[in-house]
Each structure stands twice: as structure tokens, then as C-alpha cells.
Coordinates of C-alpha atoms and ligand atoms in Angstrom, one line a residue:
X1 CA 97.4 88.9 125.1
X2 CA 99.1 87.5 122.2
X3 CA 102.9 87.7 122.3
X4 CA 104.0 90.5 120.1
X5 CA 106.2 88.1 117.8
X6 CA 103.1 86.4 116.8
X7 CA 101.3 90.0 115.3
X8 CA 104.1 90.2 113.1
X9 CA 103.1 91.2 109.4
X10 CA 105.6 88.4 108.1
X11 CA 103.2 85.6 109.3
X12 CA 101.8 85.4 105.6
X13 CA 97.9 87.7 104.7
X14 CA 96.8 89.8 106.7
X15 CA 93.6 88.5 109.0
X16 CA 91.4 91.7 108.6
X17 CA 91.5 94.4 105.6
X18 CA 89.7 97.1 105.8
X19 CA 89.1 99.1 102.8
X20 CA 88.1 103.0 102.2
X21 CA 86.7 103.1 98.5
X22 CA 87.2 106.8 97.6
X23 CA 87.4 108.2 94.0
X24 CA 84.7 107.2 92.0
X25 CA 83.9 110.7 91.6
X26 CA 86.9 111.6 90.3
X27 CA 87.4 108.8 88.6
X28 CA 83.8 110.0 86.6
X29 CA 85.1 113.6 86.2
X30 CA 88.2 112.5 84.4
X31 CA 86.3 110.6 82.0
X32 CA 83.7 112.9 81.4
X33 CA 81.4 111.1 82.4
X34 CA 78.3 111.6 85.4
X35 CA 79.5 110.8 89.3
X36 CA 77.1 107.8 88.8
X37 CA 79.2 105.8 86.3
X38 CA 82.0 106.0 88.4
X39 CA 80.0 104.7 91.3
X40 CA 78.7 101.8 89.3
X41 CA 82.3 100.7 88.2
X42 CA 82.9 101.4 91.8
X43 CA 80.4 98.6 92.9
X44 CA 82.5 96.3 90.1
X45 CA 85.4 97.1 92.0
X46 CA 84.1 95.8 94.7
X47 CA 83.1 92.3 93.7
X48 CA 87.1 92.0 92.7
X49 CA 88.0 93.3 95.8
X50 CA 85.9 90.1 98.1
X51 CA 87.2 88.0 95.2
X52 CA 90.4 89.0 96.0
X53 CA 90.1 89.2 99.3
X54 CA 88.8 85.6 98.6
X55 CA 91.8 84.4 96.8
X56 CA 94.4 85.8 99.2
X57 CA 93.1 84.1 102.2
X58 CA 91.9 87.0 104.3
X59 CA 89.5 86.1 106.5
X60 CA 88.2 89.6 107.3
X61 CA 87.4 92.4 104.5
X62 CA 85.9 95.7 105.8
X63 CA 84.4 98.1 103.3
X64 CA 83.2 101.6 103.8
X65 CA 80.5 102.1 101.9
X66 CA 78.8 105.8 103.0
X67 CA 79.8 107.5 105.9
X68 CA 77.3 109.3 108.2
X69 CA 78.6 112.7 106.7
X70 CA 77.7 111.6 102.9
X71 CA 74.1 112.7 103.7
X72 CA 75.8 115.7 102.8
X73 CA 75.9 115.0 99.4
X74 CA 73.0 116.0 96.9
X75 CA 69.9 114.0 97.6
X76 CA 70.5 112.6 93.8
X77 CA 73.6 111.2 94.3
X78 CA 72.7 109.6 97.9
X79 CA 69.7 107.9 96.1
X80 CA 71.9 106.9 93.4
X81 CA 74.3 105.4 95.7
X82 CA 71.1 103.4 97.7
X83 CA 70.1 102.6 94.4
X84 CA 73.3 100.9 93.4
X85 CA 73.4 99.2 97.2
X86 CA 70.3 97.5 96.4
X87 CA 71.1 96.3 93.2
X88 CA 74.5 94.9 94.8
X89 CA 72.8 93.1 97.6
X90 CA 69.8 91.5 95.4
X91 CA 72.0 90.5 92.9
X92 CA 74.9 89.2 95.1
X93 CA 73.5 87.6 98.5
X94 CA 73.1 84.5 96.9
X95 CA 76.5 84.0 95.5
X96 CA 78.1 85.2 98.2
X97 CA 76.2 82.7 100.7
X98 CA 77.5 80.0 97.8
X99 CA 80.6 80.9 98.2
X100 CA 80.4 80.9 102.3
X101 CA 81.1 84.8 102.3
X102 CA 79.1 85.9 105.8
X103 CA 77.9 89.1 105.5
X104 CA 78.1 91.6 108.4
X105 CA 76.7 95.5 108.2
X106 CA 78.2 98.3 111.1
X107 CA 76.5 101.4 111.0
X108 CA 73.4 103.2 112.0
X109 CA 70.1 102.0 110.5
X110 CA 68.2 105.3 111.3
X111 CA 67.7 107.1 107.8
X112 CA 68.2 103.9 106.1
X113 CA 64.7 102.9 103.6
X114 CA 63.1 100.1 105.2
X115 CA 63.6 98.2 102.1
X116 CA 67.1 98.5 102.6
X117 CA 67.1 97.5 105.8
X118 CA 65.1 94.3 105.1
X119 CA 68.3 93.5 102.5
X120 CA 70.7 94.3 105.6
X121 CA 68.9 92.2 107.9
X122 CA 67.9 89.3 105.4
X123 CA 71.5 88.7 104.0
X124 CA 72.8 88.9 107.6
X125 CA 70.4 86.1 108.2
X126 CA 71.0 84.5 105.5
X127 CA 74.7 84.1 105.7
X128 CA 74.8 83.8 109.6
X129 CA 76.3 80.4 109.9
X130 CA 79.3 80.8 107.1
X131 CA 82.5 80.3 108.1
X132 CA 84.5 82.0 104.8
X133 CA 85.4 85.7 104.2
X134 CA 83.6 87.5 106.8
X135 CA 82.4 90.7 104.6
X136 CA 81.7 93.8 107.0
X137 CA 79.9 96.7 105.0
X138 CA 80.4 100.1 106.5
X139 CA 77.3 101.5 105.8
X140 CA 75.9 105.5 108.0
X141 CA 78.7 104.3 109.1
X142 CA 80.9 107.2 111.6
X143 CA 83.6 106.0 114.4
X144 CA 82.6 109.3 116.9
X145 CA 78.9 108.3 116.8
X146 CA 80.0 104.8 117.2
X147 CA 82.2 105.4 120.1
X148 CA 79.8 107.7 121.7
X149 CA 76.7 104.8 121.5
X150 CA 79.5 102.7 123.1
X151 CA 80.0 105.1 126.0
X152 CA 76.1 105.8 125.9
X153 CA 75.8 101.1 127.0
X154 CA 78.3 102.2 129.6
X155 CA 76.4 104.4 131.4
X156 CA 73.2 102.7 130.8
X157 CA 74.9 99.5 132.5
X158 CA 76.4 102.0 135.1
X159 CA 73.0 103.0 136.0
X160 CA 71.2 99.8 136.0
X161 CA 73.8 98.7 138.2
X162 CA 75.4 95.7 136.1
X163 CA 78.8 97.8 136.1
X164 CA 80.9 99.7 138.0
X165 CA 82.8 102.0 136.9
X166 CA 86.0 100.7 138.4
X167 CA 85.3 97.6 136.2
X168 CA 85.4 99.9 132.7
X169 CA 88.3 99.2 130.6
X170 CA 89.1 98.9 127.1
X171 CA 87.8 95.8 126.8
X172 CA 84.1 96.6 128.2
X173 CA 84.4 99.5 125.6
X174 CA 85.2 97.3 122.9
X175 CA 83.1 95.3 123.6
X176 CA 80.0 97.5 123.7
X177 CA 81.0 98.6 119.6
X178 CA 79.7 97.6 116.7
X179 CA 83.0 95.7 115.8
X180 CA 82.3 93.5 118.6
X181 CA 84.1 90.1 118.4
X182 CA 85.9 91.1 115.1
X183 CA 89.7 91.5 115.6
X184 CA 91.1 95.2 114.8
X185 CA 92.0 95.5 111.2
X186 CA 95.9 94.8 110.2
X187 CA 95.7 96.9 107.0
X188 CA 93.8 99.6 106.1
X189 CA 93.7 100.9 102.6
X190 CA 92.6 104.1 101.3
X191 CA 92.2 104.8 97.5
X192 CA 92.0 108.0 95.5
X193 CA 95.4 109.5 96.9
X194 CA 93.6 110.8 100.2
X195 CA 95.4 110.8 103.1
X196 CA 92.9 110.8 106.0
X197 CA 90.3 108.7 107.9
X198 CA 87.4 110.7 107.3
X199 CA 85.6 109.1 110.1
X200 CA 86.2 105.4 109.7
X201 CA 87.2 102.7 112.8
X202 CA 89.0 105.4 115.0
X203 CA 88.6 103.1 118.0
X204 CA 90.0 99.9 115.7
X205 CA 92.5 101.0 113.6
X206 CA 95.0 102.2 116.8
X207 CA 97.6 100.0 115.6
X208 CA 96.6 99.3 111.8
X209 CA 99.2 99.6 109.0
X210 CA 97.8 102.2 106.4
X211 CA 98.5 102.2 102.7
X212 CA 97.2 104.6 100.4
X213 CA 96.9 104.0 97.0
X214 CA 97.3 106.5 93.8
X215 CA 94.3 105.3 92.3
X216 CA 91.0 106.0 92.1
X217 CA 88.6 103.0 93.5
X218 CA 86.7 101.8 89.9
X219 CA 90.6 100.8 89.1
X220 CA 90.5 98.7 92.0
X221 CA 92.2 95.3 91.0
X222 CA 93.6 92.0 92.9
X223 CA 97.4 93.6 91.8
X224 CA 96.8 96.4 94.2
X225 CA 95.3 94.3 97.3
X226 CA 98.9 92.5 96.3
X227 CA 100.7 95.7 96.2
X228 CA 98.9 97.2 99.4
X229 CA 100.0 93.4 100.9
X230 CA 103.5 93.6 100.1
X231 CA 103.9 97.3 101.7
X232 CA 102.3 95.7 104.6
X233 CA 104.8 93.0 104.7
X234 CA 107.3 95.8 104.6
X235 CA 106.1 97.4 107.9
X236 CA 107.4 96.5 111.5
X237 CA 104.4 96.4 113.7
X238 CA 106.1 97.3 116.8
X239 CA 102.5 98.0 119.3
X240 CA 104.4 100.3 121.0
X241 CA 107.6 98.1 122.1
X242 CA 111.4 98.4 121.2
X243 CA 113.1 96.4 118.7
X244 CA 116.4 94.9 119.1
Ligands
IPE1 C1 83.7 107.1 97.0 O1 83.9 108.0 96.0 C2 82.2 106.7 97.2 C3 81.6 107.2 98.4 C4 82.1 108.1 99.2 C5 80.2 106.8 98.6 P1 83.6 109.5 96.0 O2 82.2 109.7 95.5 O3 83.9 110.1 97.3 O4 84.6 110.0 94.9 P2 85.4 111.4 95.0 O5 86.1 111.4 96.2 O6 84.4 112.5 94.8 O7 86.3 111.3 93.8
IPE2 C1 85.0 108.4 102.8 O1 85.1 109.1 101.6 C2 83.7 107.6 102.8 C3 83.6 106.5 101.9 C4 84.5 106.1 101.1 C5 82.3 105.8 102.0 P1 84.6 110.6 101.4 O2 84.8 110.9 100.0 O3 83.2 110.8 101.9 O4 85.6 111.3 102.3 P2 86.1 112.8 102.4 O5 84.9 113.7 102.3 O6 87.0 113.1 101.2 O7 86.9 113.0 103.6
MG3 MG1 85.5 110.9 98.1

């Protein structure tokens, strides 16, 4: 366990951001404009936001891209939105491999296009053996069905007999997520003015500092990740202890 002193936010960037991009609708809707403009300035915002992310020295940028519940949405929009995904990827895995970005996808595959999940898989390949911003993409992405697969390898292991379940803690839990291996995220950042999680890193964000910002996501810029930063650096992460 690492000495509480150590976690604290004054110790320069945060390691791991995660990010919830919301307001690209509205963002659309103010402009009179279609929902899909404001997703495609949404997918500008979010080459700033690695770039930033880049620039800052955080080592660990999660996005949420579409939730599991977004398959709500009309089956226009949701192709839209794959649409837009695999322009993103086939334009940008090569440049983010040359920049050493490792790409990492958390998520279900099922209702994914294959094609898609050819993209997922080959720029996971691709960009295995980076060692710059690790890029997590939240993608049928939803923490319950996440934490419920988790407790799903706990039983299967139960019953094959590799664990017993004296020998389940938090760790064996954690380590049966998608998030495997990546630290919990330091900052979380919402966009758009909403003030919920709507699904996103239940298990993780236990002890994450969350700042929501007043702006829709296409407005997205390097000032805010500062702005969002400097809040963060105003926090006193306390994991539960007393201050003197
Ligand atoms: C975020 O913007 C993009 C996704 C959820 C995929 P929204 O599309 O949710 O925008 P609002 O919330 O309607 O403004
Ligand atoms: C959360 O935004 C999901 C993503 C940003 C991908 P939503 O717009 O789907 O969230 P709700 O519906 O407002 O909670
Ligand atoms: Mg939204």
C-alpha cells in the first residue's frame, strides 16, 4: 500500500484522467445545427484532449465513448456515432502509434460490427508495446455489467476449484475487471454541466476527485484539462484518514 502522503494531488499531473464527453448534442441544438455536427466536433475535441493529455504528462487518459445504455438512442444516431468511431480510428492509429500513444478499449464487444471490432483489436495490436499515454476508450462500455462479469470469473474460478471463497477480496475482484492492471483514475471529468456518473467506472472511481465542467464537450480545450487540473490540485485526498 502506498503511504497516503505519496497519493497526494500536490505531487504535480494527475497519473490517470478519465474523461466523460457529454454535450455534443446540446452543443448541436444551440447552434441549430443536426446532433451529428456536434458529435463530429466532439471527435475534434477529442484529438485535443490526448494532445493535451500528451502535453501535460498524464500517463493515463480514459474516454467514455458510448455507454451500454446509448443503444437507446435512435438507430441513426448510434450509426452515426460508429460511423464517426471508424473514421477516428482509421485515420488516427497511425499517428497515435508515432507518437507512442497505446491504445486500450474496455467494454463489451457483443453488438459491436465486426469491422469495428477488427479496428479495436488491430490498433490494440498495433500499439501493444508503447510505453506513452496509455489511451483507454470506453466503448458498450457500463460499470454494473462490468462488475457483474467480474463476479461471474469469481464464481467460475470458485467452481473449478482455483479459489476459495475465503481467498476473495478486493484485489481478486479487481483484478478479474476490465481495468485490470491500470491504476484507479485521480480525476474524473464530466462535461456538459451533468452531475452524475451515468454508468461509468463505479468500481474505480471510489476515491476519484470529480470536476464538472460548464461546457459542452466540442468546446473541449487544453485550458480546461488545465482548469479541471488546478481544481484537482485544490482537493485534499484524504482515502478516508484524518488530517492534522
Ligand atoms: C455525448 O454527447 C456523446 C455520447 C453520449 C455518445 P450527447 O450526445 O450525450 O450530448 P447531449 O447530452 O445530448 O447534449
Ligand atoms: C454518458 O453520457 C455516456 C457518454 C458520454 C458516452 P449520456 O449522455 O449517455 O448520459 P446521460 O444519459 O445524460 O446520463
Ligand atoms: Mg449526453
Amino acid at each position: 500500500m502506498v503511504a497516503i502522503e505519496e497519493q497526494d494531488t500536490a505531487d504535480g499531473p494527475p497519473v490517470h484522467v478519465a474523461i466523460i464527453m457529454d454535450g455534443n448534442g446540446r452543443w448541436a441544438l444551440a447552434r441549430g445545427l443536426p446532433r451529428l455536427a456536434g458529435h463530429e466536433r466532439g471527435a475534434e475535441a477529442v484529438r485535443r484532449a490526448v494532445q493535451a493529455c500528451r502535453e501535460t504528462g498524464i500517463d493515463i487518459l480514459t474516454l467514455y465513448a458510448f455507454s451500454s445504455e446509448n443503444w437507446k438512442r435512435p438507430p441513426a444516431e448510434i450509426d452515426d456515432l460508429m460511423g464517426l468511431l471508424r473514421i477516428y480510428l482509421r485515420r488516427e492509429i497511425a499517428d497515435l502509434d508515432s507518437r507512442g500513444v497505446r491504445l486500450r478499449f474496455i467494454g463489451s464487444r457483443n453488438r459491436l460490427a465486426p469491422d469495428i471490432i477488427g479496428l479495436i483489436e488491430e490498433s490494440e495490436a498495433k500499439t501493444a508495446a508503447n510505453t506513452g499515454l496509455m489511451l483507454v476508450i470506453a466503448l458498450n462500455y457500463g460499470a454494473r455489467a462490468e462488475i457483474t462479469r467480474a463476479a461471474q470469473r469469481l464464481a467460475e474460478d470458485v467452481a473449478a476449484g482455483t479459489l476459495s471463497p475465503a481467498a476473495i477480496d478486493e484485489e481478486a475482484l479487481a483484478a478479474r475487471m476490465e481495468t485490470a492492471g491500470i491504476p484507479d483514475p485521480d480525476l474524473l471529468i464530466r462535461t456538459s454541466g451533468e452531475k452524475r456518473l451515468s454508468n461509468f467506472l463505479l468500481w474505480q472511481s471510489a476515491y476519484t476527485e470529480l470536476v464538472f465542467l460548464d461546457i459542452c464537450w466540442p468546446d473541449f480545450s487544453k485550458d480546461y484539462l488545465e482548469a479541471a487540473i488546478d481544481e484537482y490540485h485544490r482537493r485534499d485526498r484524504r482515502f478516508g484518514a484524518s488530517r492534522g
